[in-house]
């Protein structure tokens, strides 16, 4: 198709040129071959035709000259005489299209007399590196030319994406739109088989029915709630990820000097030796026997503490009395004989009589039975209780330092068990899209869950790819309001959470791509996000941003952002954005389409209709 010719080059100065516009093209819009085209605005592209080559330039200013009134004075005003006014547009050359390829180059410069035309949609696609609309999703339209913009599925979704902008600028809408369009594409069937998407939703914006255009066949929503326990909202976490010394030290806020080593040691035994309830009962009975046999060396209250821990597990009190009645080491009083004067101890060992009167076998059975019925998180809690008795019995650890930890363990475990289900395998519990809403989660859990999930699914993905030797499946982690967890400010304050979490996400962002693991982040405060993470993003969607720190951050981390687009950022309207990065090499100004029905639960509140 022919392009619309709008003027001719009348002046050239290096890469700058001026176009004298034909009179009939001085409109904001005009019809051309049945299409409505937008007239050239500042910022828009124009094409300078020079033989086979098309020089691509952007408009940076326009003015009029009055041919009959160069003195610019009222007395000579001929503005309204015919043919006196010329519209002059100034251009800056950006590159060339040669053999259907765009390159940034100054090899060709405009020449006086070259015809200037509106850049066609086809040329625009060549400039942005967009192909036709196969394997692409419609996201919106270009802001200046108002052409529909199709983003390539491959380079967008196989990349780490950053969506930034002030509050209310349209980030959530853009994020949702991107994935909504992907799920609407013809690939959905296969996507649902080989790819999984996890949305971390701090504000419950993506929990409505039909969100992302998906039914429950493809989607599962977890409404994490630390106040009300509900089975179907519990998030499945593999045992190894929860029962991890680093995670639990952070969660229980363990002090480095004594509490962390205590936890580390306890978890080592718990994860390695306590395979089942029998192993548990054997370990704890072994411990009980040692308390009795070495009663001269253990601290005086060890037996009572052991009994206390067993009672907490639910072992029969009357059964436990056999221990305290027949064998007491309280206050140094040793009672090692039964009523009919038989010794409980035979040398160093517990005698057969001892085993009988102390009811060791019965206690062992009860320990095993009670333990068996506990949910995994309680199992750990129970084991830790015994472990506390253990370290205090031989005074290997000052118990005064350990006790405060247990208060925190109790409160943490109370919220943990409401929201987490410890499982052996997570393969089948997650669907294609998983929305994890943290709206009703307390702060502790809000900090914990995103990290657990991310680490877990990342490791799973990494293992799978290492086993298969190539990427057969992909995982996509989408975090709206990412500053909540990727804030780098706290790092200097020695906050363990931040350190641990950032190191996980920094690994994901550095290594994820080769394992088919992709991150999409959205945030109002790019300046708060760790620079390591910011600079490794591949594609950026920048909505309106006004804060200087944020703008500065973008300037430093986005290699493909040009001056013109950068200056536009503070002036963008709702839903307008600059896209740039791997996928779109030349920054592209777009207006993202707003969904009318299915969209995030994040609309501006209209006070006057609320108050009517
Ligand atoms: N492309 C768009 N076109 C028109 N209006 C939009 C567009 N995107 C978003 N909006 C409107 O702007 C408002 C804010 O949108 P959105 O919730 O997406 O912003 P946000 O950047 O995520 O804000 P926050 O940082 O507070 O989460 C909503 O009322 C929404 O309907
Ligand atoms: Mg939002």
Coordinates of N, CA, C and O in Angstrom, one line a residue, residues 316-480:
X316 N -0.7 -40.1 78.3 CA -1.5 -40.2 79.5 C -0.8 -39.8 80.8 O 0.3 -40.2 81.1
X317 N -1.5 -38.9 81.6 CA -0.8 -38.4 82.8 C -0.5 -39.6 83.8 O 0.5 -39.6 84.4
X318 N -1.5 -40.5 83.9 CA -1.4 -41.5 84.9 C -0.2 -42.4 84.5 O 0.6 -42.9 85.4
X319 N 0.0 -42.6 83.2 CA 1.1 -43.4 82.7 C 2.4 -42.7 83.1 O 3.3 -43.4 83.6
X320 N 2.4 -41.4 82.9 CA 3.7 -40.7 83.2 C 4.0 -40.6 84.7 O 5.1 -40.5 85.1
X321 N 2.9 -40.8 85.5 CA 3.2 -40.8 86.9 C 4.1 -41.9 87.4 O 4.9 -41.8 88.3
X322 N 4.0 -43.0 86.6 CA 4.9 -44.1 87.0 C 6.4 -43.7 86.9 O 7.2 -44.2 87.7
X323 N 6.7 -42.7 86.1 CA 8.0 -42.2 86.0 C 8.3 -41.3 87.2 O 9.3 -41.5 87.9
X324 N 7.5 -40.4 87.5 CA 7.8 -39.4 88.6 C 7.6 -40.1 89.9 O 8.3 -39.7 90.9
X325 N 6.8 -41.1 90.1 CA 6.6 -41.7 91.4 C 7.8 -42.6 91.7 O 8.3 -42.6 92.8
X326 N 8.2 -43.4 90.7 CA 9.2 -44.4 91.0 C 10.6 -43.9 90.9 O 11.5 -44.5 91.4
X327 N 10.7 -42.8 90.2 CA 12.1 -42.4 89.9 C 12.1 -40.9 89.9 O 11.7 -40.2 89.0
X328 N 12.5 -40.3 91.0 CA 12.5 -38.9 91.1 C 13.9 -38.4 91.4 O 14.6 -38.9 92.2
X329 N 14.3 -37.4 90.6 CA 15.7 -36.9 90.9 C 15.5 -35.4 91.2 O 16.4 -34.6 91.1
X330 N 14.3 -35.1 91.7 CA 14.1 -33.7 92.1 C 14.9 -33.3 93.3 O 15.1 -34.1 94.3
X331 N 15.5 -32.2 93.3 CA 16.2 -31.7 94.4 C 17.3 -32.7 94.9 O 17.5 -32.8 96.1
X332 N 17.8 -33.4 94.0 CA 18.9 -34.3 94.4 C 18.4 -35.6 95.2 O 19.2 -36.4 95.6
X333 N 17.1 -35.7 95.4 CA 16.6 -36.9 96.1 C 16.5 -38.0 95.1 O 15.7 -37.9 94.2
X334 N 17.3 -39.0 95.3 CA 17.3 -40.1 94.4 C 16.4 -41.3 95.0 O 16.6 -41.7 96.1
X335 N 15.5 -41.7 94.2 CA 14.7 -42.8 94.6 C 14.8 -43.8 93.5 O 14.2 -43.7 92.5
X336 N 15.6 -44.8 93.8 CA 15.9 -45.8 92.7 C 15.4 -47.2 93.1 O 15.8 -48.1 92.4
X337 N 14.6 -47.3 94.1 CA 14.1 -48.6 94.5 C 12.6 -48.6 94.3 O 11.9 -47.6 94.6
X338 N 12.1 -49.8 94.0 CA 10.6 -49.9 93.9 C 10.1 -50.1 95.4 O 10.9 -50.3 96.3
X339 N 8.8 -50.2 95.5 CA 8.3 -50.3 96.9 C 8.7 -51.6 97.5 O 9.0 -51.7 98.7
X340 N 8.8 -52.7 96.7 CA 9.2 -54.0 97.3 C 10.8 -54.1 97.2 O 11.3 -55.2 97.1
X341 N 11.4 -52.9 97.2 CA 12.8 -52.9 97.3 C 13.7 -53.5 96.2 O 14.7 -54.0 96.4
X342 N 13.1 -53.5 95.0 CA 13.9 -54.0 93.9 C 14.5 -52.8 93.2 O 13.9 -51.7 93.1
X343 N 15.7 -53.0 92.7 CA 16.4 -51.8 92.1 C 15.9 -51.6 90.7 O 15.7 -52.5 89.9
X344 N 15.7 -50.3 90.4 CA 15.3 -49.9 89.1 C 16.5 -50.0 88.1 O 16.4 -50.3 87.0
X345 N 17.7 -49.7 88.7 CA 18.9 -49.8 88.0 C 19.7 -51.0 88.2 O 19.7 -51.5 89.4
X346 N 20.2 -51.5 87.2 CA 21.1 -52.7 87.3 C 22.5 -52.2 86.8 O 22.8 -52.1 85.6
X347 N 23.3 -51.8 87.8 CA 24.5 -51.1 87.4 C 24.2 -49.8 86.7 O 23.4 -49.0 87.2
X348 N 24.7 -49.6 85.5 CA 24.4 -48.3 84.8 C 23.1 -48.4 84.0 O 22.5 -47.4 83.6
X349 N 22.6 -49.7 83.7 CA 21.4 -49.9 82.9 C 20.2 -49.9 83.7 O 20.2 -50.2 84.9
X350 N 19.0 -49.6 83.1 CA 17.7 -49.8 83.7 C 17.5 -51.3 83.8 O 17.6 -52.0 82.7
X351 N 17.1 -51.8 84.9 CA 16.9 -53.3 85.1 C 15.5 -53.6 84.4 O 14.7 -52.8 84.1
X352 N 15.3 -54.9 84.3 CA 14.0 -55.4 83.7 C 12.9 -54.9 84.6 O 11.8 -54.5 84.1
X353 N 13.1 -55.0 85.9 CA 12.0 -54.5 86.8 C 11.8 -53.0 86.5 O 10.7 -52.6 86.5
X354 N 12.9 -52.3 86.4 CA 12.8 -50.9 86.1 C 12.0 -50.6 84.9 O 11.0 -49.8 84.9
X355 N 12.3 -51.3 83.8 CA 11.5 -51.1 82.6 C 10.0 -51.4 82.8 O 9.2 -50.6 82.3
X356 N 9.8 -52.4 83.7 CA 8.4 -52.7 83.9 C 7.7 -51.7 84.7 O 6.6 -51.1 84.4
X357 N 8.3 -51.3 85.9 CA 7.6 -50.4 86.8 C 7.5 -49.0 86.2 O 6.6 -48.2 86.4
X358 N 8.5 -48.7 85.4 CA 8.5 -47.3 84.8 C 7.6 -47.3 83.6 O 7.4 -46.2 83.0
X359 N 7.1 -48.4 83.2 CA 6.1 -48.5 82.0 C 6.7 -48.0 80.7 O 6.1 -47.3 79.9
X360 N 8.0 -48.3 80.5 CA 8.7 -47.7 79.4 C 8.1 -48.1 78.1 O 7.9 -47.3 77.2
X361 N 7.7 -49.4 77.9 CA 7.1 -49.8 76.7 C 5.8 -49.1 76.4 O 5.6 -48.7 75.2
X362 N 5.0 -49.0 77.4 CA 3.7 -48.4 77.2 C 3.9 -46.9 76.8 O 3.2 -46.4 75.9
X363 N 4.8 -46.3 77.5 CA 5.0 -44.8 77.2 C 5.5 -44.7 75.8 O 5.1 -43.8 75.0
X364 N 6.4 -45.6 75.4 CA 6.9 -45.6 74.0 C 5.8 -45.7 73.0 O 5.7 -44.9 72.0
X365 N 4.9 -46.6 73.2 CA 3.8 -46.8 72.3 C 2.9 -45.6 72.2 O 2.5 -45.2 71.1
X366 N 2.7 -45.0 73.4 CA 1.8 -43.8 73.4 C 2.5 -42.6 72.7 O 1.9 -41.9 71.9
X367 N 3.8 -42.5 72.9 CA 4.5 -41.4 72.2 C 4.3 -41.6 70.7 O 4.0 -40.6 70.0
X368 N 4.6 -42.8 70.2 CA 4.5 -43.0 68.8 C 3.1 -42.7 68.3 O 2.9 -42.1 67.3
X369 N 2.1 -43.2 69.0 CA 0.7 -43.0 68.6 C 0.2 -41.6 68.5 O -0.4 -41.1 67.6
X370 N 0.6 -40.9 69.6 CA 0.2 -39.5 69.6 C 0.9 -38.7 68.6 O 0.3 -37.8 67.9
X371 N 2.2 -39.0 68.4 CA 3.0 -38.2 67.5 C 2.5 -38.5 66.0 O 2.4 -37.5 65.2
X372 N 2.1 -39.7 65.8 CA 1.6 -40.1 64.4 C 0.5 -39.2 64.0 O 0.4 -38.8 62.8
X373 N -0.4 -38.9 64.9 CA -1.6 -38.1 64.5 C -1.4 -36.6 64.4 O -2.3 -35.9 64.0
X374 N -0.2 -36.1 64.7 CA 0.0 -34.7 64.6 C 0.2 -34.3 63.2 O 0.8 -35.0 62.4
X375 N -0.3 -33.1 62.8 CA 0.1 -32.5 61.5 C 1.6 -32.2 61.5 O 2.1 -32.0 62.6
X376 N 2.2 -32.2 60.4 CA 3.6 -32.0 60.3 C 4.2 -30.8 61.1 O 5.2 -31.0 61.7
X377 N 3.5 -29.7 61.0 CA 4.0 -28.5 61.7 C 4.1 -28.8 63.2 O 5.0 -28.4 63.9
X378 N 3.0 -29.5 63.7 CA 3.0 -29.8 65.2 C 4.0 -30.8 65.5 O 4.6 -30.8 66.6
X379 N 4.3 -31.7 64.6 CA 5.4 -32.7 64.9 C 6.7 -32.0 65.1 O 7.4 -32.4 66.1
X380 N 6.9 -31.0 64.3 CA 8.2 -30.3 64.5 C 8.2 -29.6 65.8 O 9.2 -29.7 66.6
X381 N 7.1 -29.0 66.2 CA 7.0 -28.2 67.4 C 7.3 -29.2 68.6 O 8.0 -28.9 69.5
X382 N 6.6 -30.4 68.5 CA 6.8 -31.3 69.6 C 8.2 -31.8 69.7 O 8.8 -31.8 70.8
X383 N 8.9 -32.0 68.6 CA 10.2 -32.5 68.6 C 11.1 -31.4 69.2 O 12.0 -31.7 70.0
X384 N 10.9 -30.1 68.8 CA 11.7 -29.0 69.4 C 11.5 -29.0 70.9 O 12.5 -28.7 71.6
X385 N 10.3 -29.2 71.4 CA 10.1 -29.2 72.9 C 11.0 -30.2 73.5 O 11.7 -30.0 74.5
X386 N 11.1 -31.5 73.0 CA 11.9 -32.5 73.6 C 13.4 -32.1 73.4 O 14.2 -32.3 74.3
X387 N 13.7 -31.4 72.3 CA 15.1 -31.0 72.1 C 15.5 -30.0 73.1 O 16.7 -29.9 73.5
X388 N 14.6 -29.1 73.5 CA 14.9 -28.1 74.5 C 15.3 -28.8 75.8 O 16.2 -28.5 76.5
X389 N 14.5 -29.9 76.2 CA 14.8 -30.6 77.4 C 16.2 -31.3 77.3 O 17.0 -31.2 78.2
X390 N 16.4 -31.8 76.0 CA 17.7 -32.5 75.8 C 18.9 -31.5 76.0 O 19.8 -31.9 76.8
X391 N 18.9 -30.4 75.4 CA 20.0 -29.5 75.6 C 20.2 -29.0 77.0 O 21.3 -28.6 77.4
X392 N 19.1 -28.9 77.7 CA 19.2 -28.4 79.1 C 19.6 -29.5 80.0 O 20.2 -29.2 81.1
X393 N 19.4 -30.7 79.7 CA 19.7 -31.8 80.6 C 21.2 -31.9 80.8 O 21.7 -32.1 81.9
X394 N 22.0 -31.8 79.7 CA 23.4 -31.8 79.8 C 24.0 -30.4 79.8 O 25.2 -30.3 79.6
X395 N 23.2 -29.5 80.0 CA 23.6 -28.1 80.1 C 24.5 -27.7 78.9 O 25.4 -26.9 79.1
X396 N 24.3 -28.3 77.8 CA 25.1 -28.0 76.6 C 24.8 -26.6 76.1 O 25.6 -25.9 75.5
X397 N 23.6 -26.1 76.5 CA 23.2 -24.8 76.1 C 22.5 -24.1 77.3 O 21.8 -24.8 78.0
X398 N 22.7 -22.9 77.4 CA 22.1 -22.2 78.5 C 20.6 -22.0 78.2 O 20.2 -21.3 77.3
X399 N 19.8 -22.7 79.0 CA 18.4 -22.8 78.7 C 17.7 -21.4 78.7 O 16.7 -21.1 78.0
X400 N 18.3 -20.5 79.5 CA 17.7 -19.1 79.6 C 17.7 -18.5 78.2 O 16.9 -17.6 78.0
X401 N 18.7 -18.8 77.4 CA 18.8 -18.2 76.1 C 17.8 -18.9 75.1 O 17.5 -18.3 74.1
X402 N 17.4 -20.1 75.4 CA 16.6 -20.8 74.5 C 15.1 -20.5 74.7 O 14.3 -20.4 73.8
X403 N 14.7 -20.4 76.0 CA 13.3 -20.2 76.3 C 12.6 -19.1 75.5 O 11.5 -19.4 75.1
X404 N 13.2 -17.9 75.4 CA 12.4 -16.9 74.7 C 12.0 -17.3 73.2 O 11.0 -16.9 72.7
X405 N 12.9 -18.1 72.7 CA 12.6 -18.6 71.3 C 11.3 -19.3 71.2 O 10.6 -19.2 70.2
X406 N 11.0 -20.1 72.3 CA 9.8 -20.9 72.2 C 8.5 -20.1 72.3 O 7.5 -20.6 71.7
X407 N 8.6 -18.9 72.9 CA 7.4 -18.1 72.8 C 7.1 -17.7 71.4 O 6.0 -17.7 70.9
X408 N 8.2 -17.4 70.7 CA 8.0 -16.9 69.3 C 7.6 -18.1 68.4 O 6.8 -18.0 67.5
X409 N 8.1 -19.3 68.7 CA 7.8 -20.5 67.9 C 6.3 -20.7 68.1 O 5.6 -21.0 67.1
X410 N 5.8 -20.6 69.3 CA 4.4 -20.9 69.5 C 3.5 -20.0 68.7 O 2.6 -20.4 67.9
X411 N 3.8 -18.7 68.7 CA 2.9 -17.7 68.0 C 3.1 -17.9 66.4 O 2.1 -17.9 65.7
X412 N 4.3 -18.2 66.0 CA 4.5 -18.3 64.6 C 3.8 -19.6 64.1 O 3.2 -19.6 63.0
X413 N 3.9 -20.6 64.9 CA 3.3 -21.9 64.4 C 1.8 -21.8 64.4 O 1.1 -22.3 63.5
X414 N 1.2 -21.0 65.3 CA -0.2 -20.8 65.3 C -0.7 -20.2 64.0 O -1.7 -20.6 63.4
X415 N 0.1 -19.2 63.5 CA -0.4 -18.6 62.2 C 0.0 -19.5 61.0 O -0.7 -19.7 60.0
X416 N 1.2 -20.1 61.1 CA 1.6 -21.0 60.0 C 0.6 -22.1 59.7 O 0.3 -22.4 58.6
X417 N 0.2 -22.8 60.8 CA -0.7 -23.9 60.5 C -2.1 -23.5 60.0 O -2.7 -24.4 59.4
X418 N -2.4 -22.3 60.1 CA -3.7 -21.8 59.5 C -3.5 -21.7 58.0 O -4.5 -21.8 57.3
X419 N -2.3 -21.4 57.5 CA -2.2 -21.1 56.1 C -1.3 -22.0 55.3 O -1.3 -21.9 54.1
X420 N -0.6 -22.9 55.9 CA 0.3 -23.8 55.2 C -0.1 -25.2 55.4 O -0.4 -25.7 56.4
X421 N -0.1 -26.0 54.3 CA -0.2 -27.4 54.4 C 1.1 -28.0 53.9 O 1.5 -27.8 52.8
X422 N 1.7 -28.8 54.8 CA 3.0 -29.4 54.5 C 2.7 -30.6 53.7 O 1.9 -31.5 54.1
X423 N 3.3 -30.7 52.5 CA 3.0 -31.8 51.6 C 4.3 -32.5 51.2 O 5.4 -31.9 51.3
X424 N 4.2 -33.7 50.6 CA 5.4 -34.3 50.1 C 5.7 -33.9 48.6 O 6.8 -33.9 48.1
X425 N 4.6 -33.6 47.9 CA 4.7 -33.3 46.5 C 3.7 -32.2 46.2 O 2.6 -32.2 46.6
X426 N 4.2 -31.2 45.3 CA 3.3 -30.1 45.0 C 2.8 -30.2 43.6 O 1.9 -29.4 43.2
X427 N 3.3 -31.1 42.8 CA 3.0 -31.2 41.4 C 1.5 -31.0 41.1 O 1.1 -30.2 40.3
X428 N 0.6 -31.8 41.8 CA -0.8 -31.7 41.4 C -1.6 -30.7 42.1 O -2.8 -30.5 41.7
X429 N -1.1 -30.1 43.1 CA -1.9 -29.2 43.9 C -2.1 -27.8 43.2 O -3.0 -27.1 43.4
X430 N -1.1 -27.5 42.4 CA -1.2 -26.2 41.7 C -1.7 -26.4 40.3 O -1.5 -27.4 39.6
X431 N -2.5 -25.4 39.8 CA -3.0 -25.4 38.5 C -2.2 -24.6 37.6 O -1.1 -24.2 37.9
X432 N -2.7 -24.3 36.4 CA -1.9 -23.5 35.4 C -1.7 -22.1 36.0 O -0.5 -21.7 36.1
X433 N -2.7 -21.5 36.5 CA -2.6 -20.2 37.1 C -2.9 -20.3 38.6 O -4.0 -20.8 38.9
X434 N -2.1 -19.7 39.4 CA -2.3 -19.8 40.9 C -2.2 -18.4 41.4 O -1.2 -17.7 41.3
X435 N -3.3 -17.9 42.0 CA -3.3 -16.6 42.5 C -3.2 -16.7 44.0 O -4.0 -17.4 44.7
X436 N -2.2 -16.1 44.6 CA -2.0 -16.2 46.1 C -2.2 -14.8 46.7 O -1.4 -13.9 46.6
X437 N -3.4 -14.7 47.2 CA -3.8 -13.4 47.8 C -3.4 -13.3 49.2 O -3.7 -14.2 50.0
X438 N -2.7 -12.2 49.6 CA -2.2 -12.1 50.9 C -2.9 -11.0 51.7 O -2.5 -10.5 52.7
X439 N -4.1 -10.6 51.1 CA -4.9 -9.5 51.7 C -5.2 -9.7 53.2 O -5.1 -8.8 54.0
X440 N -5.5 -11.0 53.5 CA -5.9 -11.3 54.9 C -4.9 -12.0 55.7 O -5.2 -12.7 56.7
X441 N -3.6 -11.8 55.3 CA -2.5 -12.5 56.0 C -1.9 -11.5 56.9 O -1.7 -10.3 56.6
X442 N -1.4 -11.9 58.1 CA -0.7 -11.0 58.9 C 0.7 -10.7 58.4 O 1.2 -11.4 57.4
X443 N 1.4 -9.8 59.0 CA 2.7 -9.3 58.4 C 3.7 -10.4 58.2 O 4.4 -10.6 57.2
X444 N 3.8 -11.2 59.3 CA 4.8 -12.3 59.3 C 4.6 -13.3 58.1 O 5.5 -13.6 57.4
X445 N 3.3 -13.6 57.9 CA 3.0 -14.6 56.9 C 3.1 -13.9 55.5 O 3.6 -14.5 54.5
X446 N 2.8 -12.6 55.4 CA 2.9 -11.9 54.2 C 4.4 -11.9 53.8 O 4.8 -11.9 52.6
X447 N 5.3 -11.8 54.8 CA 6.7 -11.8 54.4 C 7.2 -13.2 54.1 O 8.0 -13.4 53.2
X448 N 6.6 -14.2 54.7 CA 7.1 -15.6 54.5 C 6.7 -16.3 53.2 O 7.5 -16.8 52.5
X449 N 5.4 -16.2 53.0 CA 4.8 -17.0 51.9 C 5.4 -16.7 50.5 O 5.8 -17.6 49.8
X450 N 5.5 -15.4 50.1 CA 6.1 -15.2 48.8 C 7.5 -15.8 48.6 O 7.9 -16.4 47.6
X451 N 8.3 -15.8 49.7 CA 9.6 -16.3 49.7 C 9.6 -17.8 49.6 O 10.3 -18.4 48.8
X452 N 8.8 -18.5 50.4 CA 8.7 -19.9 50.4 C 8.2 -20.4 49.0 O 8.9 -21.3 48.4
X453 N 7.2 -19.8 48.5 CA 6.6 -20.2 47.2 C 7.7 -20.0 46.1 O 8.0 -20.9 45.3
X454 N 8.3 -18.8 46.1 CA 9.3 -18.5 45.0 C 10.4 -19.5 45.1 O 10.8 -20.1 44.0
X455 N 10.9 -19.7 46.3 CA 12.1 -20.6 46.3 C 11.7 -22.0 45.9 O 12.4 -22.7 45.2
X456 N 10.6 -22.4 46.4 CA 10.1 -23.8 46.1 C 9.9 -24.0 44.6 O 10.5 -25.0 44.0
X457 N 9.1 -23.1 44.0 CA 8.9 -23.4 42.5 C 10.1 -23.2 41.7 O 10.3 -23.8 40.7
X458 N 11.0 -22.3 42.1 CA 12.2 -22.1 41.4 C 13.1 -23.3 41.5 O 13.6 -23.8 40.4
X459 N 13.3 -23.8 42.7 CA 14.1 -25.0 42.8 C 13.5 -26.2 42.0 O 14.3 -26.9 41.4
X460 N 12.2 -26.4 42.1 CA 11.6 -27.5 41.4 C 11.9 -27.4 39.9 O 12.2 -28.3 39.2
X461 N 11.7 -26.1 39.4 CA 11.9 -25.9 38.0 C 13.4 -26.2 37.6 O 13.7 -26.8 36.6
X462 N 14.3 -25.7 38.4 CA 15.7 -25.8 38.2 C 16.1 -27.3 38.1 O 16.8 -27.8 37.2
X463 N 15.5 -28.1 39.1 CA 15.8 -29.5 39.2 C 15.3 -30.2 37.9 O 16.0 -31.1 37.4
X464 N 14.1 -29.8 37.6 CA 13.5 -30.5 36.4 C 14.3 -30.3 35.2 O 14.6 -31.2 34.4
X465 N 14.7 -29.0 35.0 CA 15.5 -28.7 33.8 C 16.9 -29.4 33.8 O 17.3 -29.9 32.8
X466 N 17.5 -29.4 35.0 CA 18.8 -30.1 35.1 C 18.6 -31.6 34.8 O 19.5 -32.2 34.1
X467 N 17.5 -32.2 35.2 CA 17.3 -33.6 35.0 C 17.0 -33.9 33.5 O 17.6 -34.8 32.9
X468 N 16.1 -33.1 32.9 CA 15.8 -33.3 31.5 C 16.9 -32.8 30.5 O 16.9 -33.1 29.4
X469 N 17.7 -31.9 31.0 CA 18.8 -31.4 30.2 C 18.3 -30.2 29.3 O 19.1 -29.6 28.6
X470 N 17.0 -30.0 29.2 CA 16.5 -28.8 28.5 C 15.2 -28.4 29.1 O 14.5 -29.1 29.8
X471 N 14.8 -27.2 28.6 CA 13.5 -26.6 29.2 C 12.3 -27.2 28.4 O 12.1 -26.9 27.3
X472 N 11.6 -28.0 29.2 CA 10.3 -28.5 28.5 C 9.1 -27.9 29.1 O 8.0 -28.0 28.6
X473 N 9.3 -27.3 30.3 CA 8.2 -26.6 31.0 C 8.7 -25.3 31.4 O 9.9 -25.1 31.5
X474 N 7.7 -24.3 31.6 CA 8.2 -23.0 32.1 C 7.3 -22.7 33.3 O 6.2 -23.1 33.5
X475 N 8.0 -21.8 34.1 CA 7.2 -21.2 35.3 C 7.3 -19.7 35.2 O 8.4 -19.2 34.8
X476 N 6.2 -19.1 35.6 CA 6.2 -17.6 35.5 C 5.7 -17.1 36.9 O 4.6 -17.4 37.3
X477 N 6.6 -16.3 37.5 CA 6.2 -15.8 38.8 C 5.9 -14.3 38.6 O 6.7 -13.5 38.1
X478 N 4.7 -13.9 39.0 CA 4.2 -12.6 38.8 C 4.0 -11.9 40.1 O 3.2 -12.4 40.9
X479 N 4.7 -10.8 40.4 CA 4.5 -10.2 41.7 C 4.1 -8.7 41.6 O 4.8 -7.9 41.1
X480 N 2.8 -8.5 41.9 CA 2.4 -7.1 41.9 C 2.8 -6.5 43.2 O 2.9 -7.1 44.2

